[in-house]
mmCIF file of C-alpha atoms in Angstrom:
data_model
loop_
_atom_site.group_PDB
_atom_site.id
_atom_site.type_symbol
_atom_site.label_atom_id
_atom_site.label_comp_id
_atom_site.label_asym_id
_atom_site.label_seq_id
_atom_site.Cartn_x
_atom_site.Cartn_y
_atom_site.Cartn_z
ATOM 1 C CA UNK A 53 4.939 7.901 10.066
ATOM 2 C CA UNK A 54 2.549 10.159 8.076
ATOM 3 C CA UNK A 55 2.524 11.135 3.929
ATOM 4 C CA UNK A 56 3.396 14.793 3.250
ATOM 5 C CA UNK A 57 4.753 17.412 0.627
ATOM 6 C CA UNK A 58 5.902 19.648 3.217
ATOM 7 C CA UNK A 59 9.634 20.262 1.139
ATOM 8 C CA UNK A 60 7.899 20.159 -1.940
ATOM 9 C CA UNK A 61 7.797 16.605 -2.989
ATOM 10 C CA UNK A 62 5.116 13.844 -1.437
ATOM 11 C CA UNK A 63 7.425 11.480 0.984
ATOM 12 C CA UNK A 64 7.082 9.639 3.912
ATOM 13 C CA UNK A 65 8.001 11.586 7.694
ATOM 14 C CA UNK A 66 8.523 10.069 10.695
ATOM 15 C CA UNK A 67 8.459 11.891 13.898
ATOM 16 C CA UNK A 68 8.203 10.713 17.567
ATOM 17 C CA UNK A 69 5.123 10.693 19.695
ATOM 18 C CA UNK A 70 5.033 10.738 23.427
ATOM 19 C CA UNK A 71 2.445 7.377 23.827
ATOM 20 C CA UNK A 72 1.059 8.836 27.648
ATOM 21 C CA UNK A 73 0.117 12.910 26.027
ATOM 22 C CA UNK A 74 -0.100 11.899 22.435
ATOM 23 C CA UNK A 75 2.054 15.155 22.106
ATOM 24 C CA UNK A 76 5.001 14.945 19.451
ATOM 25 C CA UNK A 77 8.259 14.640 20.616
ATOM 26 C CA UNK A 78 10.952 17.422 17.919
ATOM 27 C CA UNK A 79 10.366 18.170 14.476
ATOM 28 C CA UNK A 80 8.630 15.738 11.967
ATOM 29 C CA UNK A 81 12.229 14.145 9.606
ATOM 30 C CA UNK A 82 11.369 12.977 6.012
ATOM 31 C CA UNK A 83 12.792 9.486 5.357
ATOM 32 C CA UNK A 84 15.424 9.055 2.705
ATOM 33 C CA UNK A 85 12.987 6.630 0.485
ATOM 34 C CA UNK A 86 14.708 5.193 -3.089
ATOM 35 C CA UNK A 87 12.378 7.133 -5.421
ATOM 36 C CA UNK A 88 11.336 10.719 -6.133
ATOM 37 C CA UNK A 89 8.133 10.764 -5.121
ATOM 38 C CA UNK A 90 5.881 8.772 -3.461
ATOM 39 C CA UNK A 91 2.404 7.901 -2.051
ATOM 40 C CA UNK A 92 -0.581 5.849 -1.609
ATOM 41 C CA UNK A 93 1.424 4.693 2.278
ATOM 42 C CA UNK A 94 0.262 1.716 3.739
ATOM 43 C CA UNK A 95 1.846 0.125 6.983
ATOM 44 C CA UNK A 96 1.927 -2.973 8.502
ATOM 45 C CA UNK A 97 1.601 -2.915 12.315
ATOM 46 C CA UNK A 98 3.207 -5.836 13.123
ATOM 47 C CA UNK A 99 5.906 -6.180 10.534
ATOM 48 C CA UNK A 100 8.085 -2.895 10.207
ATOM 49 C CA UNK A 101 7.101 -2.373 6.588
ATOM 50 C CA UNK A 102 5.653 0.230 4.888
ATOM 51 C CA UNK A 103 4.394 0.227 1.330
ATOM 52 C CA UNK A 104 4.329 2.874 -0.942
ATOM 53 C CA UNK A 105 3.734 3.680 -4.516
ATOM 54 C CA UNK A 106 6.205 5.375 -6.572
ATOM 55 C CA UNK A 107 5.651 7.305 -10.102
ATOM 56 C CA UNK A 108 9.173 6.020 -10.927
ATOM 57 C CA UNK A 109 8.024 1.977 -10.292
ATOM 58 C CA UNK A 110 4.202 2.034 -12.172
ATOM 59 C CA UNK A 111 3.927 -1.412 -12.367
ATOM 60 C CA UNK A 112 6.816 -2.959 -10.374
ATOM 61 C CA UNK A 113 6.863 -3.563 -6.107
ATOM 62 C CA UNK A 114 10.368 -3.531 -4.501
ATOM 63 C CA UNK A 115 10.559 -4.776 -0.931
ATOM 64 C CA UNK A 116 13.520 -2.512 1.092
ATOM 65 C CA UNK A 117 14.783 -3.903 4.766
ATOM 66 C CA UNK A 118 13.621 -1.047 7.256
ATOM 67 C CA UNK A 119 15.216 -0.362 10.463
ATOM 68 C CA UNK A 120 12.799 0.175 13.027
ATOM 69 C CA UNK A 121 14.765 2.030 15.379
ATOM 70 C CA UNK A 122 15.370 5.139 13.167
ATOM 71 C CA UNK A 123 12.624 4.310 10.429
ATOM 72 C CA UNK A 124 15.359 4.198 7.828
ATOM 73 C CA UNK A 125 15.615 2.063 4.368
ATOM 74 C CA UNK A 126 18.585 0.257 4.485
ATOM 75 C CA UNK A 127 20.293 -3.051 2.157
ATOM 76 C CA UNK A 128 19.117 -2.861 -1.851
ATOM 77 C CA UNK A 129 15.640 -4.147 -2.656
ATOM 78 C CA UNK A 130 14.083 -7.248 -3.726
ATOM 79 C CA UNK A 131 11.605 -7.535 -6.343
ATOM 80 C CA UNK A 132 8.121 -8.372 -5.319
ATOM 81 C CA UNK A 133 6.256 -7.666 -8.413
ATOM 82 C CA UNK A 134 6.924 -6.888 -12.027
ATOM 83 C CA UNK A 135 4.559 -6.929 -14.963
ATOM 84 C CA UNK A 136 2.498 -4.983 -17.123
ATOM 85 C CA UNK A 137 -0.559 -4.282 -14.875
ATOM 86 C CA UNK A 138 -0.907 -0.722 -14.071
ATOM 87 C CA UNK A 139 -1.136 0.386 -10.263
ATOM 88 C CA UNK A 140 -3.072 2.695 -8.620
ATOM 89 C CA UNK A 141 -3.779 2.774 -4.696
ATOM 90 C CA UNK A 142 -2.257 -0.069 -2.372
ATOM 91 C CA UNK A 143 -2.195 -1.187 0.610
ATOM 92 C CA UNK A 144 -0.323 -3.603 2.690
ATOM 93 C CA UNK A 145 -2.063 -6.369 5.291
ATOM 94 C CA UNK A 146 -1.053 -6.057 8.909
ATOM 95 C CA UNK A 147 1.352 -8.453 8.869
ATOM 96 C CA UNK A 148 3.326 -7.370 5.756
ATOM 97 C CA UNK A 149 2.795 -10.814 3.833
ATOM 98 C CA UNK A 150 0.456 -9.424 1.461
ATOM 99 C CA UNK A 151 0.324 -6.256 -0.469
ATOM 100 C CA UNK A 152 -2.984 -5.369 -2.219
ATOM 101 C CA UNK A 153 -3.352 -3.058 -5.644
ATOM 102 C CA UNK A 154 -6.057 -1.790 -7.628
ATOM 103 C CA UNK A 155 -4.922 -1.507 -11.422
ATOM 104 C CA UNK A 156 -5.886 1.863 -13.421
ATOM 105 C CA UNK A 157 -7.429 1.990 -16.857
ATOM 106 C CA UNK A 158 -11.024 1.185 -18.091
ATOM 107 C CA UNK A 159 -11.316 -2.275 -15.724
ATOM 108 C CA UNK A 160 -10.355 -1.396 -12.690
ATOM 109 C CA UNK A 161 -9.651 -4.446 -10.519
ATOM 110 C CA UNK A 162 -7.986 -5.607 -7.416
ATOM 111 C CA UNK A 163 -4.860 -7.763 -7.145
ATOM 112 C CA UNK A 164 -3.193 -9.729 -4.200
ATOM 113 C CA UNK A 165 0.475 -10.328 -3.819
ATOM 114 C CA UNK A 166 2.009 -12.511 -1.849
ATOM 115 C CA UNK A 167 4.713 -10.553 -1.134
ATOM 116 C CA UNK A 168 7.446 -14.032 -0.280
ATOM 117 C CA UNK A 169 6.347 -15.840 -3.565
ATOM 118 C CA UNK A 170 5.261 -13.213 -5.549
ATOM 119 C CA UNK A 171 2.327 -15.158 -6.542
ATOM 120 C CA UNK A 172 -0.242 -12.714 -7.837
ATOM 121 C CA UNK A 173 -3.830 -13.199 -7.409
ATOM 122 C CA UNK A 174 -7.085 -11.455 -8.485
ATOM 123 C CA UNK A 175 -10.240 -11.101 -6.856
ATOM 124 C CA UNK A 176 -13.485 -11.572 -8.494
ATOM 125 C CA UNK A 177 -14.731 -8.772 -10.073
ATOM 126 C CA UNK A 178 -18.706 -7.599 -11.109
ATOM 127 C CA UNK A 179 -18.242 -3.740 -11.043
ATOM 128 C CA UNK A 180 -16.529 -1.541 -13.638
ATOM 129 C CA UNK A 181 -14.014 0.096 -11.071
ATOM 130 C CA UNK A 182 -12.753 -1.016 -8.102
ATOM 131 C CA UNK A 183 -10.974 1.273 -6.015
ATOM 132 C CA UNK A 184 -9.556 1.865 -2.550
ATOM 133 C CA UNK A 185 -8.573 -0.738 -1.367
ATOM 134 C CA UNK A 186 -7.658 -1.539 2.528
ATOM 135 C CA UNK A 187 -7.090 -4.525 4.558
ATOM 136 C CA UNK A 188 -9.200 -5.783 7.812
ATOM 137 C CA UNK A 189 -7.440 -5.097 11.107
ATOM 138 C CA UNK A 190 -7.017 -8.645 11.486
ATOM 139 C CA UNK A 191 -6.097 -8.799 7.608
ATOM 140 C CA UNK A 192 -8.250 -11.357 6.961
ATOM 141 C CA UNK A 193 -10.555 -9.679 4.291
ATOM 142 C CA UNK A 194 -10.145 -6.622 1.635
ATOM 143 C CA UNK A 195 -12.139 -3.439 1.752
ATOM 144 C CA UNK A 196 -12.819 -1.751 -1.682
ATOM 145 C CA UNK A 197 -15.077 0.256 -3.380
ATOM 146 C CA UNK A 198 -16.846 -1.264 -6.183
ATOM 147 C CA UNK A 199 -18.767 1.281 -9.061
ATOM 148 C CA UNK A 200 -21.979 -0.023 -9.610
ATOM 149 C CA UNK A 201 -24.186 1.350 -11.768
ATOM 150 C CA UNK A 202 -23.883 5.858 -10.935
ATOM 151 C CA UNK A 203 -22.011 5.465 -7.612
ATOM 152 C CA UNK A 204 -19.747 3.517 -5.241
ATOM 153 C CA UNK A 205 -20.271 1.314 -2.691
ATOM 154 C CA UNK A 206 -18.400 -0.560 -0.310
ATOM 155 C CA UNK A 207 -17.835 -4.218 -0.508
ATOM 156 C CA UNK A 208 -14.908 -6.674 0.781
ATOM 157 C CA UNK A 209 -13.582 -10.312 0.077
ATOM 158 C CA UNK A 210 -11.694 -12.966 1.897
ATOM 159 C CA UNK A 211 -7.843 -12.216 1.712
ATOM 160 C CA UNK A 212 -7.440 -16.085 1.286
ATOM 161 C CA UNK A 213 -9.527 -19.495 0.194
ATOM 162 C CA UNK A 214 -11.932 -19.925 -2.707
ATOM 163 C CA UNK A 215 -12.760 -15.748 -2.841
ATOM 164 C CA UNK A 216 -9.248 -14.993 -5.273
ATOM 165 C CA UNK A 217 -9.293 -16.377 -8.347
#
C-alpha cells in the first residue's frame, strides 16, 4: 500500500508485489476509503490496519474492519477518538493498539491513543513543536522531532510506563 494523488485526490493504492523480484504484479488500484481525501498513512505490520488522516475527521479517529485479502474497508466504523485537539501527522504502532498524533497550533505536542479504550495520553513536552512522529519497529518507543531553540532535533519516549503523562 503506498499514498498517492495519481486521480487527482491523495488516497491510499494497493498493488501486488512479486516478494522473490520485488517487481509489481498489474496496475496499482486506489482503495475505496470513507473520506475525500486522505493522508499522513501509517500501517501496522502485524495487525491489518492502516491509519490515516482525513481533512473531513480533524480531530476525530474512526477505526474501519479491513480485509486483508483485497485491502478493502468493510463493516461501519468505531470511534477511537473524539475531542477538540487538533491533528496533524500520525502514526500507528506495529501492532495496531496504539495510534500516535501530534496536535497543530502554537504548542505542538504528541498524544497516545489506546486505540481499544480510547484512553488518551500525552507525552512530556519541553520544546515548542513537536512533530513527526513514528513508532519503533518493535513499537516500544516514539520518534519525534522536537524544536528547540532555531532547529529540530530528534528525540523519542517510551510508548508505555512513567514517560506519558
Amino acid at each position: 500500500m503506498f499514498g498517492s494523488d495519481r486521480d487527482g485526490t491523495l488516497n491510499l493504492w494497493k498493488v501486488g508485489i512479486d516478494e522473490k523480484s520485488g517487481k509489481t504484479r498489474g496496475d496499482p488500484v486506489g482503495m475505496d476509503l470513507p473520506t475525500q481525501s486522505a493522508a499522513n498513512f501509517s500501517a501496522a505490520r502485524s495487525a491489518n490496519a492502516v491509519a490515516y488522516s482525513s481533512i473531513s475527521s480533524i480531530d476525530r479517529i474512526e477505526r474501519y474492519a479491513l480485509d486483508p485479502s483485497n485491502a478493502a474497508v468493510t463493516g461501519s466504523p468505531t470511534v477511537v477518538y473524539s475531542g477538540s485537539i487538533p491533528m496533524d501527522s500520525i502514526a500507528l504502532s506495529p501492532d495496531g493498539k496504539a495510534i500516535v498524533f501530534s496536535s497543530s497550533g502554537k504548542q505542538e505536542d504528541l498524544f497516545v491513543i489506546d486505540t481499544d479504550s480510547g484512553v488518551l495520553g500525552r507525552t512530556p513536552n519541553a520544546a515548542e513543536k513537536i512533530r513527526g512522529p513514528s513508532c519503533s519497529p518493535a513499537g516500544l518507543r516514539i520518534n519525534f522531532y522536537p524544536k528547540r531553540g532555531d532547529g529540530y532535533e530528534t528525540g523519542s519516549v517510551q510508548k508505555a510506563g512513567s514517560a506519558l503523562s
